[in-house]
Each structure stands twice: as C-alpha cells, then as structure tokens.
CSV table of C-alpha atoms (C1' of nucleotides) in Angstrom, one decimal:
chain,number,residue,atom,x,y,z
A,29,UNK,CA,-13.7,23.8,-38.8
A,30,UNK,CA,-9.7,23.5,-39.0
A,31,UNK,CA,-9.0,26.0,-41.2
A,32,UNK,CA,-6.5,24.2,-42.5
A,33,UNK,CA,-6.0,23.4,-46.4
A,34,UNK,CA,-4.5,20.1,-47.1
A,35,UNK,CA,-1.1,18.7,-47.1
A,36,UNK,CA,1.5,21.2,-46.3
A,37,UNK,CA,4.2,19.9,-46.6
A,38,UNK,CA,6.4,20.2,-49.0
A,39,UNK,CA,6.0,20.6,-53.1
A,40,UNK,CA,6.3,17.0,-55.3
A,41,UNK,CA,6.3,18.6,-58.8
A,42,UNK,CA,4.2,21.7,-58.3
A,43,UNK,CA,5.3,24.8,-59.0
A,44,UNK,CA,3.4,28.2,-59.1
A,45,UNK,CA,5.3,29.8,-56.3
A,46,UNK,CA,4.6,33.7,-56.3
A,47,UNK,CA,7.4,34.5,-59.0
A,48,UNK,CA,8.7,32.6,-61.4
A,49,UNK,CA,8.7,29.1,-62.1
A,50,UNK,CA,11.8,26.6,-61.0
A,51,UNK,CA,14.6,26.5,-63.2
A,52,UNK,CA,14.8,23.5,-65.6
A,53,UNK,CA,18.0,22.4,-64.3
A,54,UNK,CA,16.9,22.4,-60.7
A,55,UNK,CA,13.5,20.5,-62.0
A,56,UNK,CA,15.4,17.7,-63.7
A,57,UNK,CA,17.8,18.0,-60.3
A,58,UNK,CA,15.2,17.4,-58.5
A,59,UNK,CA,14.4,14.0,-60.0
A,60,UNK,CA,17.6,12.7,-60.5
A,61,UNK,CA,18.0,13.3,-56.3
A,62,UNK,CA,14.1,11.7,-55.4
A,63,UNK,CA,14.7,9.0,-57.5
A,64,UNK,CA,18.3,8.2,-56.2
A,65,UNK,CA,17.0,8.7,-52.8
A,66,UNK,CA,14.0,6.2,-53.3
A,67,UNK,CA,16.8,3.7,-54.5
A,68,UNK,CA,19.2,4.4,-51.9
A,69,UNK,CA,16.4,3.6,-49.1
A,70,UNK,CA,15.6,0.7,-50.6
A,71,UNK,CA,18.9,-0.5,-51.1
A,72,UNK,CA,20.4,0.7,-47.3
A,73,UNK,CA,17.2,1.6,-45.4
A,74,UNK,CA,16.1,5.0,-44.5
A,75,UNK,CA,19.0,5.2,-41.5
A,76,UNK,CA,22.2,4.1,-44.2
A,77,UNK,CA,20.8,6.9,-46.6
A,78,UNK,CA,23.5,9.3,-46.2
A,79,UNK,CA,23.7,13.3,-47.9
A,80,UNK,CA,27.1,12.3,-49.1
A,81,UNK,CA,25.7,8.9,-51.1
A,82,UNK,CA,22.9,10.8,-52.5
A,83,UNK,CA,24.9,13.6,-54.2
A,84,UNK,CA,27.6,11.1,-55.8
A,85,UNK,CA,24.3,8.7,-56.7
A,86,UNK,CA,22.0,11.6,-58.4
A,87,UNK,CA,25.3,12.7,-60.3
A,88,UNK,CA,24.7,16.4,-58.3
A,89,UNK,CA,27.0,18.3,-55.6
A,90,UNK,CA,26.0,18.2,-52.0
A,91,UNK,CA,25.2,21.6,-51.9
A,92,UNK,CA,22.5,21.1,-54.3
A,93,UNK,CA,21.4,18.3,-52.3
A,94,UNK,CA,20.6,20.8,-49.3
A,95,UNK,CA,19.6,22.9,-51.7
A,96,UNK,CA,16.5,21.1,-52.4
A,97,UNK,CA,15.8,19.7,-49.4
A,98,UNK,CA,17.1,21.9,-46.7
A,99,UNK,CA,18.5,19.1,-44.4
A,100,UNK,CA,18.1,15.5,-44.0
A,101,UNK,CA,15.3,15.5,-42.2
A,102,UNK,CA,13.8,17.9,-44.9
A,103,UNK,CA,14.8,15.3,-47.1
A,104,UNK,CA,12.7,12.5,-45.5
A,105,UNK,CA,9.9,14.4,-45.5
A,106,UNK,CA,9.6,14.8,-48.8
A,107,UNK,CA,9.9,10.9,-49.0
A,108,UNK,CA,6.8,10.9,-47.1
A,109,UNK,CA,4.7,13.3,-48.4
A,110,UNK,CA,3.2,11.1,-50.5
A,111,UNK,CA,2.1,8.8,-47.8
A,112,UNK,CA,1.8,11.4,-45.2
A,113,UNK,CA,-1.3,13.0,-47.6
A,114,UNK,CA,-2.9,10.4,-47.8
A,115,UNK,CA,-3.3,9.7,-44.8
A,116,UNK,CA,-4.2,13.0,-43.7
A,117,UNK,CA,-7.1,12.8,-46.4
A,118,UNK,CA,-8.0,9.8,-44.6
A,119,UNK,CA,-8.5,10.9,-41.5
A,120,UNK,CA,-10.0,14.7,-42.1
A,121,UNK,CA,-11.9,14.0,-45.2
A,122,UNK,CA,-12.3,10.3,-45.7
A,123,UNK,CA,-15.0,7.6,-44.4
A,124,UNK,CA,-15.4,6.4,-40.9
A,125,UNK,CA,-14.5,5.7,-38.4
A,126,UNK,CA,-11.3,7.1,-39.3
A,127,UNK,CA,-13.3,10.3,-41.0
A,128,UNK,CA,-15.9,12.7,-40.1
A,129,UNK,CA,-19.4,10.9,-39.5
A,130,UNK,CA,-18.1,8.3,-36.4
A,131,UNK,CA,-18.4,9.5,-33.0
A,132,UNK,CA,-15.4,11.2,-31.6
A,133,UNK,CA,-14.1,8.3,-29.5
A,134,UNK,CA,-14.5,5.4,-32.9
A,135,UNK,CA,-12.5,8.1,-34.3
A,136,UNK,CA,-10.0,8.9,-31.7
A,137,UNK,CA,-9.2,4.8,-31.7
A,138,UNK,CA,-9.0,4.1,-35.9
A,139,UNK,CA,-7.2,7.4,-35.6
A,140,UNK,CA,-4.6,5.6,-33.0
A,141,UNK,CA,-5.2,2.0,-35.1
A,142,UNK,CA,-4.7,3.5,-38.6
A,143,UNK,CA,-0.8,5.5,-37.1
A,144,UNK,CA,0.4,3.1,-35.7
A,145,UNK,CA,-0.3,1.0,-39.0
A,146,UNK,CA,1.4,4.2,-40.5
A,147,UNK,CA,4.8,3.9,-38.3
A,148,UNK,CA,4.7,0.2,-39.2
A,149,UNK,CA,5.3,0.7,-42.4
A,150,UNK,CA,6.9,4.4,-42.7
A,151,UNK,CA,8.4,4.5,-39.5
A,152,UNK,CA,12.1,4.6,-40.4
A,153,UNK,CA,11.8,6.8,-42.8
A,154,UNK,CA,9.3,8.9,-40.7
A,155,UNK,CA,11.7,8.9,-37.4
A,156,UNK,CA,14.7,10.2,-39.6
A,157,UNK,CA,12.6,13.3,-40.5
A,158,UNK,CA,11.9,13.9,-36.8
A,159,UNK,CA,15.5,14.4,-35.9
A,160,UNK,CA,16.3,18.3,-35.4
A,161,UNK,CA,15.2,19.2,-32.6
A,162,UNK,CA,13.1,22.1,-34.4
A,163,UNK,CA,11.3,19.9,-36.6
A,164,UNK,CA,9.8,17.5,-34.2
A,165,UNK,CA,7.0,19.6,-32.8
A,166,UNK,CA,6.8,22.2,-35.4
A,167,UNK,CA,6.2,19.9,-38.6
A,168,UNK,CA,3.5,20.8,-40.6
A,169,UNK,CA,2.1,17.0,-40.7
A,170,UNK,CA,2.9,17.1,-36.0
A,171,UNK,CA,0.8,20.2,-35.7
A,172,UNK,CA,-1.6,18.6,-38.0
A,173,UNK,CA,-2.1,15.5,-35.7
A,174,UNK,CA,-1.6,17.2,-32.6
A,175,UNK,CA,-4.4,19.2,-33.4
A,176,UNK,CA,-7.0,16.7,-34.8
A,177,UNK,CA,-6.6,15.0,-31.7
A,178,UNK,CA,-6.9,18.3,-29.9
A,179,UNK,CA,-10.7,18.4,-31.6
A,180,UNK,CA,-11.8,15.1,-31.5
A,181,UNK,CA,-11.0,15.2,-27.5
A,182,UNK,CA,-13.4,18.4,-27.3
A,183,UNK,CA,-16.2,17.3,-29.5
A,184,UNK,CA,-15.9,13.9,-27.0
A,185,UNK,CA,-16.8,16.5,-24.3
A,186,UNK,CA,-13.3,16.3,-22.4
A,187,UNK,CA,-13.3,19.3,-21.0
A,188,UNK,CA,-9.4,19.4,-19.1
A,189,UNK,CA,-6.9,21.4,-21.6
A,190,UNK,CA,-7.4,19.2,-24.5
A,191,UNK,CA,-4.2,20.8,-26.0
A,192,UNK,CA,-1.8,19.3,-23.4
A,193,UNK,CA,-3.8,15.7,-22.9
A,194,UNK,CA,-3.6,15.9,-26.7
A,195,UNK,CA,0.1,16.1,-26.2
A,196,UNK,CA,0.3,13.4,-24.1
A,197,UNK,CA,-1.7,11.0,-26.7
A,198,UNK,CA,0.4,12.1,-29.4
A,199,UNK,CA,3.9,11.2,-27.3
A,200,UNK,CA,1.9,7.7,-26.8
A,201,UNK,CA,2.3,7.3,-30.9
A,202,UNK,CA,5.9,8.3,-31.7
A,203,UNK,CA,7.4,6.4,-34.1
A,204,UNK,CA,10.7,6.3,-32.1
A,205,UNK,CA,9.0,4.3,-29.5
A,206,UNK,CA,6.3,2.5,-31.3
A,207,UNK,CA,9.4,1.1,-33.4
A,208,UNK,CA,11.0,0.0,-30.3
A,209,UNK,CA,8.5,-1.8,-28.3
A,210,UNK,CA,7.7,-3.5,-31.8
A,211,UNK,CA,11.0,-3.9,-32.8
A,212,UNK,CA,13.3,-4.7,-29.8
A,213,UNK,CA,10.8,-5.7,-27.6
A,214,UNK,CA,8.7,-8.0,-29.4
A,215,UNK,CA,5.3,-6.1,-28.7
A,216,UNK,CA,2.8,-7.1,-31.5
A,217,UNK,CA,1.0,-4.3,-33.5
A,218,UNK,CA,-2.6,-5.0,-32.1
A,219,UNK,CA,-1.4,-4.9,-28.2
A,220,UNK,CA,-0.1,-1.2,-29.0
A,221,UNK,CA,-3.5,-0.6,-30.8
A,222,UNK,CA,-5.1,-2.5,-27.8
A,223,UNK,CA,-3.6,-0.5,-25.3
A,224,UNK,CA,-4.1,2.8,-27.4
A,225,UNK,CA,-7.9,2.0,-27.5
A,226,UNK,CA,-8.0,1.4,-23.8
A,227,UNK,CA,-6.0,4.7,-23.3
A,228,UNK,CA,-8.3,6.8,-25.2
A,229,UNK,CA,-11.6,5.4,-23.5
A,230,UNK,CA,-10.4,5.7,-20.3
A,231,UNK,CA,-9.1,9.4,-21.0
A,232,UNK,CA,-12.3,10.6,-23.1
A,233,UNK,CA,-14.8,7.9,-20.7
A,234,UNK,CA,-14.5,9.6,-17.4
A,235,UNK,CA,-15.6,13.1,-19.0
A,236,UNK,CA,-18.5,14.8,-18.2
A,237,UNK,CA,-19.7,14.7,-22.4
B,20,UNK,CA,8.9,-5.8,-4.4
B,21,UNK,CA,11.2,-5.0,-7.4
B,22,UNK,CA,14.6,-6.3,-6.4
B,23,UNK,CA,16.6,-3.5,-7.4
B,24,UNK,CA,19.7,-2.4,-5.9
B,25,UNK,CA,19.6,1.8,-5.4
B,26,UNK,CA,21.4,3.6,-8.5
B,27,UNK,CA,22.4,1.1,-11.2
B,28,UNK,CA,23.1,4.3,-13.0
B,29,UNK,CA,27.3,4.5,-13.2
B,30,UNK,CA,30.2,5.0,-10.7
B,31,UNK,CA,30.4,8.1,-9.3
B,32,UNK,CA,34.2,7.5,-7.5
B,33,UNK,CA,33.6,4.5,-5.6
B,34,UNK,CA,35.6,1.3,-6.7
B,35,UNK,CA,36.0,-2.6,-6.3
B,36,UNK,CA,34.6,-3.6,-9.7
B,37,UNK,CA,35.8,-7.3,-9.9
B,38,UNK,CA,39.2,-7.9,-10.3
B,39,UNK,CA,41.9,-4.8,-9.6
B,40,UNK,CA,41.1,-1.1,-8.4
B,41,UNK,CA,41.5,1.8,-10.8
B,42,UNK,CA,44.8,3.0,-11.5
B,43,UNK,CA,45.7,6.1,-9.5
B,44,UNK,CA,45.7,8.2,-13.9
B,45,UNK,CA,42.3,7.5,-14.6
B,46,UNK,CA,41.2,8.3,-11.0
B,47,UNK,CA,43.0,11.4,-11.6
B,48,UNK,CA,42.0,11.8,-14.8
B,49,UNK,CA,38.1,11.2,-14.4
B,50,UNK,CA,37.9,13.6,-11.5
B,51,UNK,CA,40.0,16.6,-13.9
B,52,UNK,CA,37.7,15.1,-16.5
B,53,UNK,CA,34.3,15.3,-14.2
B,54,UNK,CA,35.5,18.9,-12.5
B,55,UNK,CA,36.2,20.1,-16.6
B,56,UNK,CA,32.2,19.0,-17.5
B,57,UNK,CA,30.7,20.7,-15.2
B,58,UNK,CA,32.4,24.3,-15.4
B,59,UNK,CA,31.4,23.2,-19.3
B,60,UNK,CA,28.2,23.1,-18.6
B,61,UNK,CA,27.7,25.5,-16.4
B,62,UNK,CA,29.2,27.8,-19.2
B,63,UNK,CA,28.0,26.5,-22.3
B,64,UNK,CA,24.7,25.0,-21.5
B,65,UNK,CA,24.6,21.4,-21.8
B,66,UNK,CA,23.9,21.1,-25.1
B,67,UNK,CA,27.1,23.5,-25.6
B,68,UNK,CA,29.3,21.0,-24.6
B,69,UNK,CA,31.8,19.1,-26.7
B,70,UNK,CA,33.5,16.3,-26.9
B,71,UNK,CA,36.9,18.5,-27.9
B,72,UNK,CA,36.5,21.0,-25.3
B,73,UNK,CA,36.4,19.1,-22.8
B,74,UNK,CA,38.7,17.4,-23.2
B,75,UNK,CA,41.3,20.6,-24.0
B,76,UNK,CA,40.0,22.0,-20.7
B,77,UNK,CA,40.6,19.1,-18.9
B,78,UNK,CA,44.1,18.8,-20.0
B,79,UNK,CA,44.1,15.1,-21.6
B,80,UNK,CA,43.3,13.7,-25.0
B,81,UNK,CA,39.7,13.2,-26.5
B,82,UNK,CA,40.7,8.9,-26.4
B,83,UNK,CA,40.6,9.5,-22.7
B,84,UNK,CA,36.8,11.7,-22.9
B,85,UNK,CA,35.3,8.2,-24.8
B,86,UNK,CA,37.4,5.6,-23.1
B,87,UNK,CA,35.9,7.2,-19.4
B,88,UNK,CA,32.3,8.2,-20.4
B,89,UNK,CA,31.9,5.7,-23.7
B,90,UNK,CA,29.7,8.3,-25.2
B,91,UNK,CA,28.1,12.1,-24.9
B,92,UNK,CA,25.6,10.1,-23.6
B,93,UNK,CA,27.4,8.7,-21.1
B,94,UNK,CA,29.0,11.4,-19.5
B,95,UNK,CA,25.7,13.3,-19.6
B,96,UNK,CA,24.3,10.6,-17.8
B,97,UNK,CA,27.4,10.5,-15.3
B,98,UNK,CA,26.9,14.2,-14.7
B,99,UNK,CA,23.6,13.5,-13.8
B,100,UNK,CA,23.7,10.5,-11.4
B,101,UNK,CA,23.5,12.3,-7.9
B,102,UNK,CA,20.6,14.0,-8.6
B,103,UNK,CA,18.9,10.8,-10.2
B,104,UNK,CA,20.0,9.3,-7.7
B,105,UNK,CA,18.5,11.4,-5.4
B,106,UNK,CA,15.4,11.5,-7.5
B,107,UNK,CA,15.4,7.4,-7.5
B,108,UNK,CA,16.0,6.8,-3.2
B,109,UNK,CA,13.3,9.3,-2.6
B,110,UNK,CA,10.0,7.9,-4.8
B,111,UNK,CA,11.6,4.3,-4.3
B,112,UNK,CA,11.8,4.9,-0.4
B,113,UNK,CA,11.1,8.6,0.4
B,114,UNK,CA,8.0,9.7,2.9
B,115,UNK,CA,4.7,10.0,1.4
B,116,UNK,CA,3.0,11.0,-1.1
B,117,UNK,CA,6.0,10.4,-3.4
B,118,UNK,CA,7.3,6.9,-1.3
B,119,UNK,CA,5.6,4.3,-0.4
B,120,UNK,CA,2.3,4.8,1.8
B,121,UNK,CA,0.4,6.4,0.0
B,122,UNK,CA,-2.6,4.9,-2.3
B,123,UNK,CA,-1.0,4.4,-5.4
B,124,UNK,CA,-2.8,7.0,-7.2
B,125,UNK,CA,-1.3,9.8,-4.8
B,126,UNK,CA,2.1,8.3,-5.6
B,127,UNK,CA,1.2,8.3,-9.6
B,128,UNK,CA,0.5,12.0,-8.9
B,129,UNK,CA,3.3,12.6,-7.0
B,130,UNK,CA,5.8,10.7,-9.1
B,131,UNK,CA,4.3,13.2,-12.1
B,132,UNK,CA,4.9,16.4,-10.0
B,133,UNK,CA,8.6,15.4,-9.1
B,134,UNK,CA,9.6,14.0,-12.5
B,135,UNK,CA,8.2,17.4,-14.6
B,136,UNK,CA,10.2,19.2,-11.5
B,137,UNK,CA,13.0,17.7,-11.7
B,138,UNK,CA,13.4,18.1,-16.1
B,139,UNK,CA,12.8,21.8,-15.0
B,140,UNK,CA,15.6,21.7,-13.4
B,141,UNK,CA,17.6,19.1,-14.8
B,142,UNK,CA,16.1,19.1,-18.7
B,143,UNK,CA,19.1,19.3,-20.8
B,144,UNK,CA,21.1,17.1,-19.3
B,145,UNK,CA,19.2,14.3,-19.2
B,146,UNK,CA,17.6,15.3,-23.5
B,147,UNK,CA,21.6,15.4,-23.8
B,148,UNK,CA,21.7,11.9,-21.8
B,149,UNK,CA,19.0,10.4,-24.5
B,150,UNK,CA,20.5,10.6,-27.5
B,151,UNK,CA,21.4,7.4,-29.2
B,152,UNK,CA,19.0,5.2,-30.0
B,153,UNK,CA,19.5,2.4,-28.0
B,154,UNK,CA,20.2,4.3,-24.6
B,155,UNK,CA,16.7,5.8,-24.7
B,156,UNK,CA,14.4,3.3,-24.0
B,157,UNK,CA,17.3,1.2,-22.4
B,158,UNK,CA,18.6,3.3,-19.7
B,159,UNK,CA,19.1,1.8,-16.4
B,160,UNK,CA,16.9,4.6,-14.9
B,161,UNK,CA,14.5,4.9,-17.9
B,162,UNK,CA,13.6,1.0,-17.3
B,163,UNK,CA,13.8,1.4,-13.5
B,164,UNK,CA,11.2,4.8,-13.9
B,165,UNK,CA,8.8,2.5,-16.4
B,166,UNK,CA,8.8,-0.9,-13.7
B,167,UNK,CA,8.0,2.0,-11.2
B,168,UNK,CA,4.6,3.2,-12.9
B,169,UNK,CA,3.7,-0.2,-14.3
B,170,UNK,CA,4.4,-1.5,-10.4
B,171,UNK,CA,1.8,2.0,-9.3
B,172,UNK,CA,-0.9,1.2,-11.7
B,173,UNK,CA,-0.6,-2.7,-11.0
B,174,UNK,CA,-1.0,-1.4,-7.5
B,175,UNK,CA,-3.7,0.7,-8.2
B,176,UNK,CA,-5.9,-2.4,-9.9
B,177,UNK,CA,-5.4,-1.5,-13.3
B,178,UNK,CA,-5.7,-4.8,-15.3
B,179,UNK,CA,-5.4,-3.8,-18.6
B,180,UNK,CA,-1.6,-4.0,-20.0
B,181,UNK,CA,0.0,-2.1,-17.3
B,182,UNK,CA,3.3,-2.4,-18.7
B,183,UNK,CA,2.1,-0.9,-22.1
B,184,UNK,CA,0.2,1.7,-20.5
B,185,UNK,CA,3.2,2.4,-18.3
B,186,UNK,CA,4.4,3.5,-21.4
B,187,UNK,CA,2.4,5.7,-22.2
B,188,UNK,CA,2.4,7.8,-19.2
B,189,UNK,CA,6.2,7.7,-19.7
B,190,UNK,CA,6.1,8.8,-22.8
B,191,UNK,CA,4.1,11.8,-21.8
B,192,UNK,CA,6.9,12.7,-19.5
B,193,UNK,CA,10.0,12.5,-21.5
B,194,UNK,CA,12.4,15.5,-21.3
B,195,UNK,CA,12.3,17.1,-24.6
B,196,UNK,CA,8.4,16.9,-25.1
B,197,UNK,CA,7.8,19.1,-21.7
B,198,UNK,CA,11.2,21.5,-22.2
B,199,UNK,CA,9.7,22.1,-25.6
B,200,UNK,CA,6.0,22.7,-24.3
B,201,UNK,CA,7.7,25.2,-21.1
B,202,UNK,CA,10.6,26.9,-23.2
B,203,UNK,CA,9.1,27.3,-27.0
B,204,UNK,CA,4.8,26.9,-26.0
B,205,UNK,CA,5.1,28.9,-23.0
B,206,UNK,CA,3.2,26.1,-21.2
B,207,UNK,CA,4.1,26.8,-17.5
B,208,UNK,CA,4.9,23.9,-15.0
B,209,UNK,CA,2.0,23.7,-13.0
B,210,UNK,CA,-0.6,23.2,-16.1
B,211,UNK,CA,1.7,20.6,-17.2
B,212,UNK,CA,0.9,19.0,-13.8
B,213,UNK,CA,-2.4,19.9,-14.2
B,214,UNK,CA,-2.2,17.7,-17.2
B,215,UNK,CA,-0.9,15.3,-15.9
B,216,UNK,CA,-3.1,14.0,-12.1
B,217,UNK,CA,-6.5,14.4,-14.8
B,218,UNK,CA,-4.3,11.7,-17.2
B,219,UNK,CA,-3.3,9.3,-14.7
B,220,UNK,CA,-6.9,9.5,-12.8
B,221,UNK,CA,-9.0,8.8,-16.2
B,222,UNK,CA,-6.2,6.4,-16.4
B,223,UNK,CA,-6.4,4.1,-13.2
B,224,UNK,CA,-10.1,5.5,-12.1
B,225,UNK,CA,-12.2,4.1,-14.4
B,226,UNK,CA,-10.3,0.8,-13.2
B,227,UNK,CA,-12.2,-1.9,-11.1
B,228,UNK,CA,-10.0,-1.3,-7.8
C,4,DA,C1',65.9,-2.5,-7.9
C,5,DT,C1',64.2,-3.8,-12.0
C,6,DA,C1',61.3,-6.3,-15.2
C,7,DA,C1',57.1,-8.0,-16.8
C,8,DT,C1',52.6,-6.8,-18.1
C,9,DA,C1',48.0,-5.1,-18.3
C,10,DT,C1',46.3,-0.8,-18.5
C,11,DC,C1',46.2,3.6,-19.6
C,12,DC,C1',47.1,7.7,-22.7
C,13,DG,C1',46.9,10.9,-27.0
C,14,DG,C1',45.5,12.3,-31.1
C,15,DA,C1',45.6,11.4,-36.2
C,16,DC,C1',41.8,9.4,-38.2
C,17,DC,C1',36.9,8.5,-40.4
C,18,DG,C1',32.6,9.5,-41.9
C,19,DC,C1',28.5,12.6,-41.1
C,20,DA,C1',25.9,16.9,-41.4
C,21,DG,C1',25.5,21.4,-42.6
C,22,DT,C1',27.7,25.6,-44.7
C,23,DC,C1',30.4,29.0,-48.3
C,24,DC,C1',31.4,31.2,-52.1
C,25,DG,C1',34.0,31.5,-56.7
C,26,DT,C1',31.8,29.7,-60.8
C,27,DT,C1',28.2,27.9,-64.3
C,28,DT,C1',24.0,28.2,-66.6
C,29,DA,C1',19.0,29.0,-67.4
C,30,DG,C1',15.6,31.6,-69.2
C,31,DA,C1',14.8,36.8,-70.6
C,32,DC,C1',15.5,40.9,-73.1
C,33,DT,C1',17.5,43.4,-77.1
D,12,DA,C1',22.7,35.3,-81.9
D,13,DG,C1',24.1,38.2,-78.2
D,14,DT,C1',24.0,40.0,-73.6
D,15,DC,C1',22.5,40.3,-69.1
D,16,DT,C1',21.0,38.2,-64.2
D,17,DA,C1',19.6,35.7,-60.8
D,18,DA,C1',19.4,31.8,-60.3
D,19,DA,C1',21.5,26.9,-59.5
D,20,DC,C1',25.6,24.3,-59.2
D,21,DG,C1',29.7,21.9,-57.1
D,22,DG,C1',32.9,20.2,-53.6
D,23,DA,C1',36.1,22.2,-50.6
D,24,DC,C1',35.8,22.9,-45.6
D,25,DT,C1',33.8,23.1,-41.0
D,26,DG,C1',32.6,21.1,-36.7
D,27,DC,C1',30.9,17.5,-34.1
D,28,DG,C1',30.9,12.5,-32.2
D,29,DG,C1',32.8,8.2,-32.0
D,30,DT,C1',37.7,5.2,-33.2
D,31,DC,C1',42.0,3.4,-33.5
D,32,DC,C1',46.8,2.1,-32.3
D,33,DG,C1',51.8,2.8,-31.3
D,34,DG,C1',53.3,4.8,-26.9
D,35,DA,C1',53.7,6.1,-22.5
D,36,DT,C1',53.3,4.6,-17.5
D,37,DA,C1',51.6,2.3,-12.8
D,38,DT,C1',51.6,-1.7,-10.9
D,39,DT,C1',52.9,-6.1,-9.0
D,40,DA,C1',56.5,-10.0,-8.8
D,41,DT,C1',60.8,-10.8,-7.9
DNA sequence: ATAATATCCGGACCGCAGTCCGTTTAGACT
DNA sequence: AGTCTAAACGGACTGCGGTCCGGATATTAT
C-alpha cells in the first residue's frame, strides 16, 4: 500500500510546523523570491537563473535566498513542487491506465509515457533540481518514483530483484538523458515512448506471472 | 565492423599532430601535470583534486593546466585514458566472452560485468570525467560503448530501435548510479551483475533471434 | 649567432554556489 | 508603550572552474 502521504516535496505556502508559525517578513520574502524566480525562469530559462540575480530581483540579500531554499537545487524543487504533486497524484490515485485499476504492465507503460511528457515540459527545471550528488537519488520525488516502479514490477510478477530493476528503469527516464536525446539527437518523444514500452514489455513479459 | 580506430580518447604522450611537434617545455609541463595529478588523486581522491591545487603542485600557472586539458573533465579523461583503452581493447578485440567469438547475449552480459568492475575501480575518475553536460553523452568513450551495445543488440536479433535500447542499457551502467548503489545503498557488485544479466536476457531474449 | 615568430606561460580576473556573522526586526509578554 | 529574545536579514567572504592577455621562450630561417 506504500504508506506514503502525498507530496513530501516542499512546502509551498503551508505553515503549521511544530512550534511557531512563520514570521511575516519571512513569508513575504518567500513570496517575493518565488515570484522573482518564476520571472527569471521565463526570461533566462532555468539554466540562466543564478542565486545572485534572484536575490537582486527579489530585493533581498543573498543569504535570505539560501536560508529559504537551502541550495539552487532546492529552489528548483520548490518551483517544480506543484507540477510534481499533480503528477504524483495522477499516478498514485488518478484514473487508469496511469492510476490504480489497470494491469501493472499497462500502468508501467503509461508511467513512462507521462514521465516523458513531464520531462519535455519541465525538464530543465527537473535537471537543475538534480544537481548536487546528494539530492539526485535521495530526493523524495525520486524515491517515490523508484518505489512506484518497484511496486508495479512486483505486481506484474517480476521476481528477480525488482529494486535494482526499478533503478535501471528509472535511469532510462532521467531528464538529462531524455532532454539530450530529444534536443541534441533529435529523437521524437513518441519514439522515446515506443522504446520505453518495448523495454518494460520485455522486462516484465518474460516473467513467471 | 564499426570503422573506429582504437582509443580516440586523448593523447598520452604521442605527438605527430598535423603540423609541427609539441614544444619541449609543453611536453615537460604535461608530464609534470600528469604526475602531480596522479599524486593528488591518491592523496585527496578524484573529487578532492582542484585545478588550483594541481597547478600549484606541478609548479605551473593555472592557465597552463587549462590549456593542457581544456577542463577538469578533460583532465580526468586523460587520467583514465590508459585504463579506458585497455577496456576498449578487451571488449573489441579480446578473448570471448567479452570479445568477439561468443554469442551476442553472452558478450552483452560480460560487457556489463566488466563495466561494473571498471566502475568499482575507476568510478570516481569516470564520474568526474562526466561533468559538463556536453561531454557526458558525446565523449568518444561513451559513444563507443553505445555503439558497441547497439551492435550487440542487433547481432542478437533485437529489431525494435536498438539505438534507443542501447541508450537505456547504457543508463543502467552509469558510474554515478552504480557508485551510489554500492557505496550509499550497500548493494554488492555481484548483485548489480545479476540484475544486469537479468535485464539483458529479458531484453534480447524476447526477440526473434 | 641572431632575428623573427609561433607557441606557450602565468596569474590576475570573472561569475558562480554556498557560508558566516554582526545587525535588524517581528512578535510575545508585561 | 516598552522590553526582550529568537528568528530573519544582508552582504562581505571563500573556494571553485574557467577565461584572458601581456610577457617569456623554444624553434626555425638566415
């Protein structure tokens, strides 16, 4: 059942953090920063956003930016959190074939297809959110995808180390690789989806159940 | 036949570059730099080697370091070139099951196993050689592996987009991921090899030939 | 030997992510 | 209002990869 509450990603605007609420100036600055960040992403692209530019645009000090988001990757995760949460909701609770109800193989195929579309839309942000060795595999979102794929593999009767196989399948769907394939090597997203389907069919198809 | 001459990686000490030979001071500095770099890798680990430290240790200016190697990634590639060339020689011309002579599936399995061992030994360098978006997928070595896997897939009768499937398989073998699995998640290399074998068996096993 | 020149050298310089710490201020309590 | 304190602020600072260009030097032609 995957005892995971939805969206462990990052707080967008909620408070209620144990002891006291957030100070008002902090809240105001966070809004200023998020607003400025979205502007900058639109103007310069995700890769063109620097923490200095962001601080200046928002009219706050650089230290404030890092206290809010911890790192550049953290900022990018925050910017992604809405889209990410929506995606998570769809594959965990949404309608088939992505959500529960469809056979595991169908869900795996749909998961890859949706993920590819997601990367085509938010890939730059997602890639920027994955810098810093630490967050790349341990980020809540990445862990959740991994578990989801592993779960689907098990459900499909895959009995040989589903954990590692989920790792391999995740690797195929990494933003960096997908973006490079599409933007540099001119592979169409449709072709990516076809190859993903072929891959998962073969991986689970040969299984016992 | 893959019309590729061996080792397009980086010159270790050869000259013969079109016009004139290398100036003697340049050659001397390159040796100083390589020697210092190997020392530093041993002392600080690949991740601990900075270009400033290297320049100071070798007793040359920072500019010289960058003229020699182009970038930090280039330096790491150069440090890897011997091991890399040896590996390439083995899977292209060496004895079966890695080299030609064995059935394609056997060669694929052996390739993954060898690659895993390679990463266990040189993983830090390999990872450091893969920074900078550009070199990650376009580096000669990466292209060669990709082509090799694609070739083996075709030979094994895989008929559905071998190019992209080779990309997926390559993704599984990336140093970053493998190192993380082993060092952080305590997966044994043997388990990685088993999962790789399972993966390629299923991928080519379901094929026509 | 000497002059000419293409190459190489060095380190000051830049932009960036991330840290540190003295200063300011919001919010609660009196 | 006044005081007190924990939290937030800001921007100078560090370390890094990478660039630039005036000066030094090996090589070649004479």
